Structure formats: C-alpha cells, structure tokens
Short mmCIF file of C-alpha atoms in Angstrom, two decimals:
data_model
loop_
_atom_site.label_atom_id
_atom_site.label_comp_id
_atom_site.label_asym_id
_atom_site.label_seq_id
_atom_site.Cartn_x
_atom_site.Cartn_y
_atom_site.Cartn_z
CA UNK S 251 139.56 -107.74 -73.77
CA UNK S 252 137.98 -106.00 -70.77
CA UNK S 253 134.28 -106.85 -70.76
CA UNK S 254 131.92 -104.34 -69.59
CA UNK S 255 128.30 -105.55 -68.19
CA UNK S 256 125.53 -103.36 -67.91
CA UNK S 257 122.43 -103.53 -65.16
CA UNK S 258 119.53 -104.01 -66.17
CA UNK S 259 119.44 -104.37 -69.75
CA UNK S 260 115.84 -102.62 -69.91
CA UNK S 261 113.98 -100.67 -67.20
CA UNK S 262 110.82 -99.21 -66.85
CA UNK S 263 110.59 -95.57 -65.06
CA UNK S 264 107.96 -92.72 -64.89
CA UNK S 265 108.76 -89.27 -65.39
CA UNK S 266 110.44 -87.18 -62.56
CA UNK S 267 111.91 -90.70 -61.03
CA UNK S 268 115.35 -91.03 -60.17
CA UNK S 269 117.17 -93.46 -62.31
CA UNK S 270 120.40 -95.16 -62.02
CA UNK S 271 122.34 -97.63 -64.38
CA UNK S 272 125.08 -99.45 -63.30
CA UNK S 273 128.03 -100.65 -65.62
CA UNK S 274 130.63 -103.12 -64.01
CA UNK S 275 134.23 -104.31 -65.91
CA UNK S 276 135.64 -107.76 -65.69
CA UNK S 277 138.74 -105.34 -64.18
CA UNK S 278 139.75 -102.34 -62.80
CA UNK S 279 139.43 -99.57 -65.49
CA UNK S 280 141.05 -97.00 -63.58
CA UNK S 281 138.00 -94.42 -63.82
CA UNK S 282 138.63 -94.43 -67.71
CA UNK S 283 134.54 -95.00 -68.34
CA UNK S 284 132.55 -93.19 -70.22
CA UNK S 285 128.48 -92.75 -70.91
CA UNK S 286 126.53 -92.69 -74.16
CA UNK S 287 122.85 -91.73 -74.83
CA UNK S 288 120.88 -93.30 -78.06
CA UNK S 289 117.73 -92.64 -79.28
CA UNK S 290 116.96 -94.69 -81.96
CA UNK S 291 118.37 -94.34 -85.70
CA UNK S 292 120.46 -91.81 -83.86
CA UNK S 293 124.31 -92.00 -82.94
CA UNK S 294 125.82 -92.38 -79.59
CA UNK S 295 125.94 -88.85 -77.64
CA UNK S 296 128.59 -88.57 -74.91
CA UNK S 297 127.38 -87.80 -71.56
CA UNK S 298 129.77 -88.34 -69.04
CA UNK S 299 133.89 -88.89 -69.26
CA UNK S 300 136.09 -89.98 -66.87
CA UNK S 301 133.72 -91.38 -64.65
CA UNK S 302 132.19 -88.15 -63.44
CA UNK S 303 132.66 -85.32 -65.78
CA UNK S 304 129.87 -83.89 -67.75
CA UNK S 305 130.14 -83.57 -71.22
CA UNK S 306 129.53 -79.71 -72.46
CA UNK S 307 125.95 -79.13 -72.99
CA UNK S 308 125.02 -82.15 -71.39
CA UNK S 309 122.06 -81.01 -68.21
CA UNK S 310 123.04 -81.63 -64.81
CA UNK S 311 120.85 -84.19 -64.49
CA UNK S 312 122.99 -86.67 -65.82
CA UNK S 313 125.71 -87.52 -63.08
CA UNK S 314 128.46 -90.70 -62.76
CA UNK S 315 130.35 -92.38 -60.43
CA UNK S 316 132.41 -94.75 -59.21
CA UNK S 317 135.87 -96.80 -59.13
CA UNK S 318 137.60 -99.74 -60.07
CA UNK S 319 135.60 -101.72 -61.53
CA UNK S 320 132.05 -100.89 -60.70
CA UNK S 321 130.46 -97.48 -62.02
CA UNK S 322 127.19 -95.76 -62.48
CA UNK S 323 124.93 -93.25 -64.44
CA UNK S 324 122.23 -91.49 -62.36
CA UNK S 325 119.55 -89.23 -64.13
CA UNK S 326 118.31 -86.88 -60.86
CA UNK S 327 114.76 -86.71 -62.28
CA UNK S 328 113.98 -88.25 -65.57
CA UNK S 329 112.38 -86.21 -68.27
CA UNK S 330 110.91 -87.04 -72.00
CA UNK S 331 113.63 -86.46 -73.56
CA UNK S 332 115.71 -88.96 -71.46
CA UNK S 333 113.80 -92.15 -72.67
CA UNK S 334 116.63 -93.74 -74.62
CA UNK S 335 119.50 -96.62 -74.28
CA UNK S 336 122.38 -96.07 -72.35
CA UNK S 337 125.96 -97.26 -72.85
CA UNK S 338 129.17 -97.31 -71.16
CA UNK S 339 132.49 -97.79 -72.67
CA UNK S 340 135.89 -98.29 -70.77
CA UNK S 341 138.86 -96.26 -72.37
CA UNK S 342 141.45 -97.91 -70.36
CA UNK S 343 142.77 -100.53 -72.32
CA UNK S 344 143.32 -97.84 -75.11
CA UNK S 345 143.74 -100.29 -78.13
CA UNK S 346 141.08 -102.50 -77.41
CA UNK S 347 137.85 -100.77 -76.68
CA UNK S 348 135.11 -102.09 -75.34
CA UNK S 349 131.22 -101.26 -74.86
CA UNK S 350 128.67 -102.15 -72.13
CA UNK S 351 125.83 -104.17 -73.89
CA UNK S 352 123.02 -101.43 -73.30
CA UNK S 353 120.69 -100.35 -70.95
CA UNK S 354 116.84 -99.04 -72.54
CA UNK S 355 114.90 -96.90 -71.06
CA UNK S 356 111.57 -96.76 -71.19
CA UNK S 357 107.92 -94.98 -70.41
CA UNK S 358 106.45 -96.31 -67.27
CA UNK E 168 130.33 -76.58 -85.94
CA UNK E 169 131.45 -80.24 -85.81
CA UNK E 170 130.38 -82.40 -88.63
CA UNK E 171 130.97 -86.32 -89.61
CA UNK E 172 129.32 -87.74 -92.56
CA UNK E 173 129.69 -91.19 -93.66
CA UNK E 174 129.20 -92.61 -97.18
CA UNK E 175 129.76 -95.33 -98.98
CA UNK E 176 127.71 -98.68 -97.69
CA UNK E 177 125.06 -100.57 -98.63
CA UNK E 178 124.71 -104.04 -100.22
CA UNK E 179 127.97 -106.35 -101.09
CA UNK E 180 128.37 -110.23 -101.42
CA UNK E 181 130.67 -111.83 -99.18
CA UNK E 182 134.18 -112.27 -99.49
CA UNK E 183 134.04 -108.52 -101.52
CA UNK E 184 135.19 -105.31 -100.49
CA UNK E 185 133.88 -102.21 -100.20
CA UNK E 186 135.55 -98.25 -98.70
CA UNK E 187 133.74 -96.64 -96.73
CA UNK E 188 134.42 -92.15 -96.39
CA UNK E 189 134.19 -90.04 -93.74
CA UNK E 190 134.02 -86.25 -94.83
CA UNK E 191 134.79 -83.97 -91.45
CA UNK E 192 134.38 -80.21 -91.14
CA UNK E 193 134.11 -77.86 -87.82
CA UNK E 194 137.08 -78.89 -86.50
CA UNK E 195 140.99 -79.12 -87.22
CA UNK E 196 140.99 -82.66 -88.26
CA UNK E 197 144.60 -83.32 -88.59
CA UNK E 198 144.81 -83.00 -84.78
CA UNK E 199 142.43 -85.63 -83.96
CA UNK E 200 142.69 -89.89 -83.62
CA UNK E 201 139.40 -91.07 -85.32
CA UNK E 202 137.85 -93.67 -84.86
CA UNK E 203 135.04 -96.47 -86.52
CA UNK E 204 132.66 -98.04 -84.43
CA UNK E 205 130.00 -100.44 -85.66
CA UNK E 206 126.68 -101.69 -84.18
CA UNK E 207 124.87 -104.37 -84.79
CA UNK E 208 121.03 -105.01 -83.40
CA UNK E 209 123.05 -108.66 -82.07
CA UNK E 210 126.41 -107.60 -80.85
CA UNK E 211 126.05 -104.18 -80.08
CA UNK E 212 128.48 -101.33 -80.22
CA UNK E 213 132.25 -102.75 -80.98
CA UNK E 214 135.31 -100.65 -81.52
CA UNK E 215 136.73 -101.30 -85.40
CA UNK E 216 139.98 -99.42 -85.58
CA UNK E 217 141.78 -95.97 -84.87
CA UNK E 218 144.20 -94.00 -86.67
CA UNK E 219 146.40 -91.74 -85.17
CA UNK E 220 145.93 -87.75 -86.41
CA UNK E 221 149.24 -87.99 -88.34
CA UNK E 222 148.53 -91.09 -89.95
CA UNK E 223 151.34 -92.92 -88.87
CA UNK E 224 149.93 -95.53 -86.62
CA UNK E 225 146.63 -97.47 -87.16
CA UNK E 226 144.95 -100.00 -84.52
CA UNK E 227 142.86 -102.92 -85.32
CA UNK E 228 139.84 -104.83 -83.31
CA UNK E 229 141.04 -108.73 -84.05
CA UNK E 230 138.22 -109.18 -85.81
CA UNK E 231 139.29 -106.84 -88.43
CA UNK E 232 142.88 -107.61 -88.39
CA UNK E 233 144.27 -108.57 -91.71
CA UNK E 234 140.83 -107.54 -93.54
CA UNK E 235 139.84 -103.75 -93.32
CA UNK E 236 142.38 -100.52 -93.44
CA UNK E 237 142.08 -97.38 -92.00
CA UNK E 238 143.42 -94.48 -93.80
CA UNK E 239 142.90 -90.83 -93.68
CA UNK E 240 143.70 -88.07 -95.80
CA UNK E 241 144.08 -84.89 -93.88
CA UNK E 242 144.34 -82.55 -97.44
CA UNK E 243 140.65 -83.72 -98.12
CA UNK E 244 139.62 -83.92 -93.68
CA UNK E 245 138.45 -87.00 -94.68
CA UNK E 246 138.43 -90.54 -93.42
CA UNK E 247 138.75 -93.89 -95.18
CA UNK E 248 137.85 -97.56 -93.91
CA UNK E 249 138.80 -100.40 -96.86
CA UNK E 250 136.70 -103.74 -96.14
CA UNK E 251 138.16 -106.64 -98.09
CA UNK E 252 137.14 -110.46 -97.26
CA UNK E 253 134.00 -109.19 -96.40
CA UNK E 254 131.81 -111.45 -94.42
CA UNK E 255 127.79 -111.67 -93.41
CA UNK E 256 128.91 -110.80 -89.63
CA UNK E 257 130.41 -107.18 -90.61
CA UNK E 258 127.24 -106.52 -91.57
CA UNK E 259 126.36 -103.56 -89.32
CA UNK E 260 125.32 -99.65 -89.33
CA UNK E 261 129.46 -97.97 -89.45
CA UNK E 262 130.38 -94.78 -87.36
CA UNK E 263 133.31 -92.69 -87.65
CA UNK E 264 133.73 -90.69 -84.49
CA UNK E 265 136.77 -88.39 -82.78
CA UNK E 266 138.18 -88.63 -79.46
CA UNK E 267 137.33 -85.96 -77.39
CA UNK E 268 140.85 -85.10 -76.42
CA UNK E 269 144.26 -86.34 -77.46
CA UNK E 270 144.95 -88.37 -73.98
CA UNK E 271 142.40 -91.07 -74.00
CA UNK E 272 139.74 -92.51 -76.52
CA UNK E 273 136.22 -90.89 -75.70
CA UNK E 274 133.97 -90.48 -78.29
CA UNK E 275 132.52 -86.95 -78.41
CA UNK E 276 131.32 -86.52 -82.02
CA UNK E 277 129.97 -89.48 -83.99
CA UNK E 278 128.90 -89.56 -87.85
CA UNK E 279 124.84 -90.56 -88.51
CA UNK E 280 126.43 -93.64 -89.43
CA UNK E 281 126.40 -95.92 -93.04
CA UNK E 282 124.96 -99.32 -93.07
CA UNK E 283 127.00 -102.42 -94.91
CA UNK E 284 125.07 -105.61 -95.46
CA UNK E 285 126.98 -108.35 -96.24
CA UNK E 286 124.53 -111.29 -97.68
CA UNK E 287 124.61 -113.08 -101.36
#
C-alpha cells in the first residue's frame, strides 16, 4: 500500500493567517491526490482533486499543489469556518486507497 | 440534489454479521462506482471496498477480504455492505461515498455515516 503522511498532525493558527498542510506518499502518486475537510460528527467534504483543482462550490481560498510525491493544501487567509481536520487521499493505486492520517486545525 | 444515507449499524458481538444500506437519490446511481470508507478515532479514514456501477466487479481492502460483501441494487439506488466474522477492530463510524467521476476514485459525496461496534 502507498502510505500517505501528513505535516503537522495539529496546528494552531489565528484568523486571516495563511495556512499550509503538507501531505507526502511513500511514492510517486502521479498528481492523483486529493483534499478532505471535517468538522466533527461530520463527513469528509472534497476540496481539491487532482492535486490542484477545486472542487465546485469550494472558495478560492483553498488551493493545492505539488508532484510526485510531496503535495500541499494552502488556505490564503483562514476564516471560522475553516477550523477543521484536513485529509489527503492518493487515488493512484486505484484498488488500494489510502488516507493521510489528519491534520486539525485549530483557534489560535 | 445528491443524497447518501446509511442505515443499519449499531451494536453486534464478535464473530456475527451484520448489512449495512445505503439509500442514494439526486443522482443516476447506476452510473457511479461507490464506495465504503470507515473511520476510526485510532486508525483513521481506511478505504473498505468498491463496486463497480454495473455490479460486475467488486474490490476489497485485505482487511476485509474473505469477510464483508459489497453489493448494490441499482432497481432500489441502493447500496449494500454484508459484515460476517465480525471482529472488535471493524468497529468504526461506516461511509458510503461516490467517485466524483468515472476515471479515478475521488470521493465527492459521502453518507453522514452509521456506526458498528463490535464488543461482547
């Protein structure tokens, strides 16, 4: 299985601050990596596919990027609604899917 | 608009089974590859198994391999996952969700989700 590893597990950030998550795989996933929001007793909500592309209705805030193995979410300026846990997810290897282990957000 | 509702968990003694539903609406769920995803507070989000939009092929996480079956029945837009040999680490909250698009699994609905506890 690919393992995907998520930096840091937990951060701490005010409102308005630029935050960025990073999500690395144990090898290349070919820019098949995707980003999840949770709040909690909530599903996952897509964010990003394919590395870079916004989900619909997802704010422009919420960018990705990368290659290869190494990847990363980027919130532009954090707002209330944004305090959450983060996940990525490779889609690569097709029939064995496999999440990062979570990254939480919180208040500063 | 797009709707997944699971049903069917709660409480079961190891080594039993249990089926957990997935009712969809919003969407034409015959041409779709669903998928369950569990979580646990311990090991996270993991990938359970897939099942093509047809029916005709169904994919397995080894941990699940041999025990649970995925199933769907298009007619009724619903979703099935059978848990047999059920033991205290499937316990977990269990999501049904659809891929996005039919050229590579992304998630982009998910169901609230349906907890199974596995303890005697």
């Amino acid at each position: 299985d690919i393992q995907m590893t998520q930096s840091p597990s937990s951060l701490s950030a005010s409102v308005g601050d630029r935050v960025t998550i990073t999500c690395r795989a144990s090898q290349s996933v070919n820019n098949h990596l995707n980003w999840y929001q949770q709040k909690p007793g909530k599903a996952p909500k897509l964010l990003i596919y394919a590395s870079s592309s916004l989900q619909t209705g997802v704010p422009s805030r919420f960018s990705g990027s990368g290659s290869g193995t190494d990847y990363t979410l980027t919130i532009s300026s954090l707002q209330p609604d944004d305090f959450a846990t983060y996940y990525c997810q490779q889609s690569y290897s097709t029939l064995s899917l496999t999440f990062g282990g979570g990254t939480k957000v919180e208040i500063k | 608009q797009v709707q997944l509702v699971e049903s069917g968990g709660g409480v079961v003694q190891p080594g039993r089974s249990l089926r957990l539903s997935c009712a969809a609406s919003g969407f034409t769920f015959s041409s779709y590859d669903i998928h369950w995803v569990r979580q646990t507070p311990g090991r996270g989000l993991e990938w359970v198994a897939v099942i093509s939009n047809d029916g005709g092929s169904k994919f397995y996480a080894d941990s699940v391999k041999g025990r649970f079956t995925i199933s769907r029945d298009n007619s009724k837009n619903t979703l099935y996952l059978q848990m047999n040999s059920l033991r205290a680490e499937d316990t977990a909250v269990y999501y049904c969700a659809k891929d996005r698009d039919m050229l590579t699994p992304v998630f982009d609905y998910w169901g609230q989700g349906t907890l199974v506890t596995v303890s005697s």
